[in-house]
Amino acid sequence: MPSRKKSSMFGSSFCACVSSLVLVCVVLASPAWVSSQLRFSGAVSNISVSLSYGLFSGTCEQSVEAGLQLGQNTFQVTDALDSASSRNLNIATMVLLVLALLCSLLSSAFTCTNAVSNPYQTFLGPLGVYTWNSVCGVLILLAMILFPVNVQGNGLSEHLARGGCSSPLQTLLGSKHSYGYSYWIMLLILFLNIASLTIIYFYDHATYSKKKEQERPIENAPKDVILF
């Protein structure tokens, strides 16, 4: 059985990993990644388009600048995209988050195992927790970089407006984007991964220091005492 200190430290890390796992699920499922306001030129008057979408689905609301509402409809992000590069980047973001979800699951399993037992394999100990938390953090960071690149640099919102809205749209006159809570939750996931790594690091460092202190009296003892 593990010591009380080990159980409490790995138990705290387990809570952080489980919280990270839940938040990755929320990020994947939520449609509140970004809200975009776009203006397009029309045959008679300019058209304003309001988009709110996530990785899988979104809503589009159109209105003429004179004040007439043209309606609101929902769309599937992948189906609405007519640009291969935007679609590929969106799918890549999904894949990164799914892999981060698997890493969070493995981190939760490793920390739970260490909280209730003393595994013999080295990789099942702190080394495994370091590995999966680090990989999860890197994947989340890449997703946080890739999604804005798709929105700002690749015109994701414009492509979705053209493919997901009911009225035909002409030249884009301007756009403004605001990232929602689903996107910023990924910062909290990063913080939880760092917190889990920090907890295990302090436990591992304290254990290593304790072993060195136990070995020091033998190293400093006189040779005749050691022979005796």
Short mmCIF file of C-alpha atoms in Angstrom, two decimals:
data_model
loop_
_atom_site.label_atom_id
_atom_site.label_comp_id
_atom_site.label_asym_id
_atom_site.label_seq_id
_atom_site.Cartn_x
_atom_site.Cartn_y
_atom_site.Cartn_z
CA MET A 1 0.00 0.00 0.00
CA PRO A 2 1.24 3.54 -0.74
CA SER A 3 2.01 5.95 2.07
CA ARG A 4 -0.54 8.53 3.17
CA LYS A 5 1.55 11.31 1.64
CA LYS A 6 1.77 9.54 -1.72
CA SER A 7 -1.96 8.82 -1.76
CA SER A 8 -2.83 12.45 -1.01
CA MET A 9 -0.40 13.86 -3.59
CA PHE A 10 -1.45 11.51 -6.37
CA GLY A 11 -5.09 11.93 -5.33
CA SER A 12 -4.79 15.69 -5.82
CA SER A 13 -3.15 15.13 -9.19
CA PHE A 14 -5.94 12.68 -10.09
CA CYS A 15 -8.56 15.38 -9.37
CA ALA A 16 -6.71 17.79 -11.68
CA CYS A 17 -6.51 15.16 -14.44
CA VAL A 18 -10.20 14.27 -14.16
CA SER A 19 -11.13 17.96 -14.27
CA SER A 20 -9.00 18.33 -17.39
CA LEU A 21 -10.76 15.31 -18.93
CA VAL A 22 -14.21 16.78 -18.26
CA LEU A 23 -13.24 20.19 -19.63
CA VAL A 24 -11.88 18.69 -22.87
CA CYS A 25 -15.28 17.00 -23.33
CA VAL A 26 -17.01 20.35 -22.73
CA VAL A 27 -14.75 22.09 -25.25
CA LEU A 28 -15.45 19.45 -27.89
CA ALA A 29 -19.22 19.47 -27.39
CA SER A 30 -19.84 23.20 -26.98
CA PRO A 31 -20.69 25.39 -30.02
CA ALA A 32 -19.53 28.61 -28.33
CA TRP A 33 -16.03 28.78 -29.78
CA VAL A 34 -16.31 32.03 -31.70
CA SER A 35 -18.85 34.69 -32.64
CA SER A 36 -18.29 36.59 -35.88
CA GLN A 37 -19.91 39.70 -37.30
CA LEU A 38 -19.51 40.04 -41.08
CA ARG A 39 -20.75 42.58 -43.63
CA PHE A 40 -21.34 41.63 -47.25
CA SER A 41 -22.40 43.75 -50.19
CA GLY A 42 -25.83 42.92 -51.60
CA ALA A 43 -27.74 43.64 -54.77
CA VAL A 44 -29.83 46.36 -53.10
CA SER A 45 -28.37 46.84 -49.60
CA ASN A 46 -25.51 45.51 -47.54
CA ILE A 47 -26.15 42.34 -45.52
CA SER A 48 -24.96 41.77 -41.95
CA VAL A 49 -24.27 38.19 -40.90
CA SER A 50 -23.90 37.00 -37.29
CA LEU A 51 -22.23 33.63 -36.85
CA SER A 52 -21.77 31.59 -33.71
CA TYR A 53 -20.15 28.20 -34.09
CA GLY A 54 -17.90 25.52 -32.66
CA LEU A 55 -16.06 22.63 -34.23
CA PHE A 56 -19.18 20.72 -35.28
CA SER A 57 -22.18 23.05 -35.61
CA GLY A 58 -23.22 26.67 -35.57
CA THR A 59 -25.96 29.21 -36.23
CA CYS A 60 -26.22 31.95 -38.85
CA GLU A 61 -28.43 35.03 -38.57
CA GLN A 62 -28.76 37.50 -41.45
CA SER A 63 -30.19 40.99 -41.59
CA VAL A 64 -30.31 43.82 -44.10
CA GLU A 65 -28.80 47.08 -42.89
CA ALA A 66 -32.22 48.72 -43.24
CA GLY A 67 -33.33 46.53 -40.32
CA LEU A 68 -35.05 43.61 -42.08
CA GLN A 69 -34.31 40.18 -40.59
CA LEU A 70 -33.66 37.52 -43.21
CA GLY A 71 -33.90 34.60 -40.79
CA GLN A 72 -31.74 32.31 -38.69
CA ASN A 73 -30.63 28.79 -39.50
CA THR A 74 -28.27 26.15 -38.15
CA PHE A 75 -25.53 24.39 -40.08
CA GLN A 76 -22.92 21.66 -39.75
CA VAL A 77 -19.44 23.15 -39.95
CA THR A 78 -17.84 20.43 -42.07
CA ASP A 79 -20.75 20.32 -44.53
CA ALA A 80 -20.89 24.11 -44.90
CA LEU A 81 -17.20 24.54 -45.74
CA ASP A 82 -16.37 24.83 -49.42
CA SER A 83 -12.65 25.40 -48.73
CA ALA A 84 -10.49 22.30 -48.40
CA SER A 85 -7.84 24.09 -46.32
CA SER A 86 -10.40 25.42 -43.81
CA ARG A 87 -12.02 22.00 -43.55
CA ASN A 88 -8.68 20.26 -43.02
CA LEU A 89 -7.60 22.71 -40.30
CA ASN A 90 -10.95 22.28 -38.55
CA ILE A 91 -10.61 18.49 -38.65
CA ALA A 92 -7.01 18.78 -37.42
CA THR A 93 -8.23 20.80 -34.41
CA MET A 94 -10.79 18.07 -33.65
CA VAL A 95 -8.10 15.37 -33.87
CA LEU A 96 -5.80 17.30 -31.51
CA LEU A 97 -8.57 17.62 -28.92
CA VAL A 98 -9.56 13.95 -29.21
CA LEU A 99 -5.91 12.98 -28.65
CA ALA A 100 -5.77 15.38 -25.68
CA LEU A 101 -8.88 13.66 -24.32
CA LEU A 102 -7.15 10.27 -24.53
CA CYS A 103 -4.04 11.67 -22.83
CA SER A 104 -6.17 13.10 -20.01
CA LEU A 105 -7.82 9.70 -19.62
CA LEU A 106 -4.43 7.99 -19.38
CA SER A 107 -3.17 10.60 -16.89
CA SER A 108 -6.26 10.00 -14.75
CA ALA A 109 -5.68 6.23 -14.86
CA PHE A 110 -1.98 6.56 -13.95
CA THR A 111 -2.56 8.95 -11.05
CA CYS A 112 -5.42 6.81 -9.71
CA THR A 113 -3.23 3.69 -9.89
CA ASN A 114 -0.44 5.40 -7.94
CA ALA A 115 -2.89 6.76 -5.36
CA VAL A 116 -4.06 3.26 -4.40
CA SER A 117 -1.00 1.08 -5.12
CA ASN A 118 2.75 1.01 -5.75
CA PRO A 119 3.25 -0.15 -9.35
CA TYR A 120 6.48 -2.01 -10.08
CA GLN A 121 6.94 -0.65 -13.61
CA THR A 122 8.78 2.71 -13.72
CA PHE A 123 6.62 4.09 -16.54
CA LEU A 124 3.45 3.55 -14.48
CA GLY A 125 4.81 5.89 -11.80
CA PRO A 126 5.60 9.62 -11.96
CA LEU A 127 7.30 9.19 -15.36
CA GLY A 128 4.02 8.16 -16.96
CA VAL A 129 2.17 11.08 -15.35
CA TYR A 130 4.84 13.49 -16.63
CA THR A 131 4.55 12.05 -20.14
CA TRP A 132 0.78 12.08 -20.58
CA ASN A 133 0.22 15.45 -18.90
CA SER A 134 2.95 17.03 -21.01
CA VAL A 135 1.57 15.55 -24.24
CA CYS A 136 -1.94 16.70 -23.31
CA GLY A 137 -0.71 20.23 -22.63
CA VAL A 138 1.16 20.40 -25.95
CA LEU A 139 -1.91 19.16 -27.86
CA ILE A 140 -4.17 21.73 -26.20
CA LEU A 141 -1.67 24.49 -26.96
CA LEU A 142 -1.53 23.45 -30.62
CA ALA A 143 -5.35 23.47 -30.81
CA MET A 144 -5.40 26.97 -29.30
CA ILE A 145 -2.98 28.15 -31.99
CA LEU A 146 -4.53 26.27 -34.93
CA PHE A 147 -8.11 27.46 -34.46
CA PRO A 148 -7.37 31.24 -34.55
CA VAL A 149 -5.11 30.64 -37.55
CA ASN A 150 -8.08 29.06 -39.29
CA VAL A 151 -10.43 31.89 -38.29
CA GLN A 152 -8.17 34.91 -38.78
CA GLY A 153 -5.81 33.76 -41.50
CA ASN A 154 -7.88 31.25 -43.44
CA GLY A 155 -11.24 33.07 -43.43
CA LEU A 156 -13.17 30.29 -41.67
CA SER A 157 -16.10 32.54 -40.74
CA GLU A 158 -16.42 33.88 -44.29
CA HIS A 159 -16.49 30.36 -45.74
CA LEU A 160 -19.12 29.30 -43.20
CA ALA A 161 -21.24 32.38 -43.94
CA ARG A 162 -21.22 31.59 -47.64
CA GLY A 163 -21.94 27.89 -47.17
CA GLY A 164 -24.12 27.91 -44.06
CA CYS A 165 -26.42 30.89 -44.58
CA SER A 166 -29.58 30.77 -46.67
CA SER A 167 -29.10 33.94 -48.77
CA PRO A 168 -26.37 34.29 -51.41
CA LEU A 169 -23.59 36.63 -50.31
CA GLN A 170 -21.28 38.76 -52.42
CA THR A 171 -18.13 40.70 -51.55
CA LEU A 172 -16.96 40.72 -47.92
CA LEU A 173 -16.76 44.30 -46.63
CA GLY A 174 -15.51 43.65 -43.10
CA SER A 175 -15.44 41.18 -40.23
CA LYS A 176 -15.01 41.08 -36.47
CA HIS A 177 -14.42 38.01 -34.32
CA SER A 178 -14.89 37.33 -30.61
CA TYR A 179 -13.76 34.04 -29.06
CA GLY A 180 -16.21 32.39 -26.69
CA TYR A 181 -15.85 30.56 -23.40
CA SER A 182 -15.26 27.19 -25.09
CA TYR A 183 -12.03 28.48 -26.56
CA TRP A 184 -10.79 30.12 -23.36
CA ILE A 185 -11.58 27.01 -21.29
CA MET A 186 -8.52 25.48 -22.95
CA LEU A 187 -6.37 27.87 -20.89
CA LEU A 188 -7.87 26.30 -17.77
CA ILE A 189 -7.06 22.84 -19.14
CA LEU A 190 -3.43 23.94 -19.58
CA PHE A 191 -3.38 25.23 -16.01
CA LEU A 192 -4.75 21.91 -14.69
CA ASN A 193 -2.07 19.96 -16.56
CA ILE A 194 0.64 22.21 -15.17
CA ALA A 195 -0.84 21.86 -11.66
CA SER A 196 -0.84 18.05 -11.96
CA LEU A 197 2.78 18.06 -13.15
CA THR A 198 3.80 20.40 -10.32
CA ILE A 199 2.20 18.21 -7.65
CA ILE A 200 3.93 15.06 -8.90
CA TYR A 201 7.24 16.91 -9.29
CA PHE A 202 7.20 18.03 -5.65
CA TYR A 203 6.34 14.50 -4.51
CA ASP A 204 9.06 12.97 -6.70
CA HIS A 205 11.63 15.56 -5.56
CA ALA A 206 10.78 15.03 -1.88
CA THR A 207 11.08 11.24 -2.29
CA TYR A 208 14.45 11.58 -4.03
CA SER A 209 15.76 13.94 -1.31
CA LYS A 210 14.63 11.52 1.40
CA LYS A 211 16.46 8.62 -0.27
CA LYS A 212 19.65 10.68 -0.49
CA GLU A 213 19.44 11.59 3.20
CA GLN A 214 19.05 7.91 4.11
CA GLU A 215 22.10 6.97 2.02
CA ARG A 216 24.31 9.78 3.36
CA PRO A 217 25.09 8.26 6.83
CA ILE A 218 26.40 5.10 5.19
CA GLU A 219 28.52 7.07 2.73
CA ASN A 220 30.05 9.20 5.53
CA ALA A 221 30.62 6.34 7.98
CA PRO A 222 34.25 5.21 8.68
CA LYS A 223 35.48 2.28 6.67
CA ASP A 224 36.18 0.14 9.75
CA VAL A 225 32.57 0.63 10.94
CA ILE A 226 31.27 -0.36 7.52
CA LEU A 227 33.51 -3.48 7.53
CA PHE A 228 32.38 -4.37 11.01
#
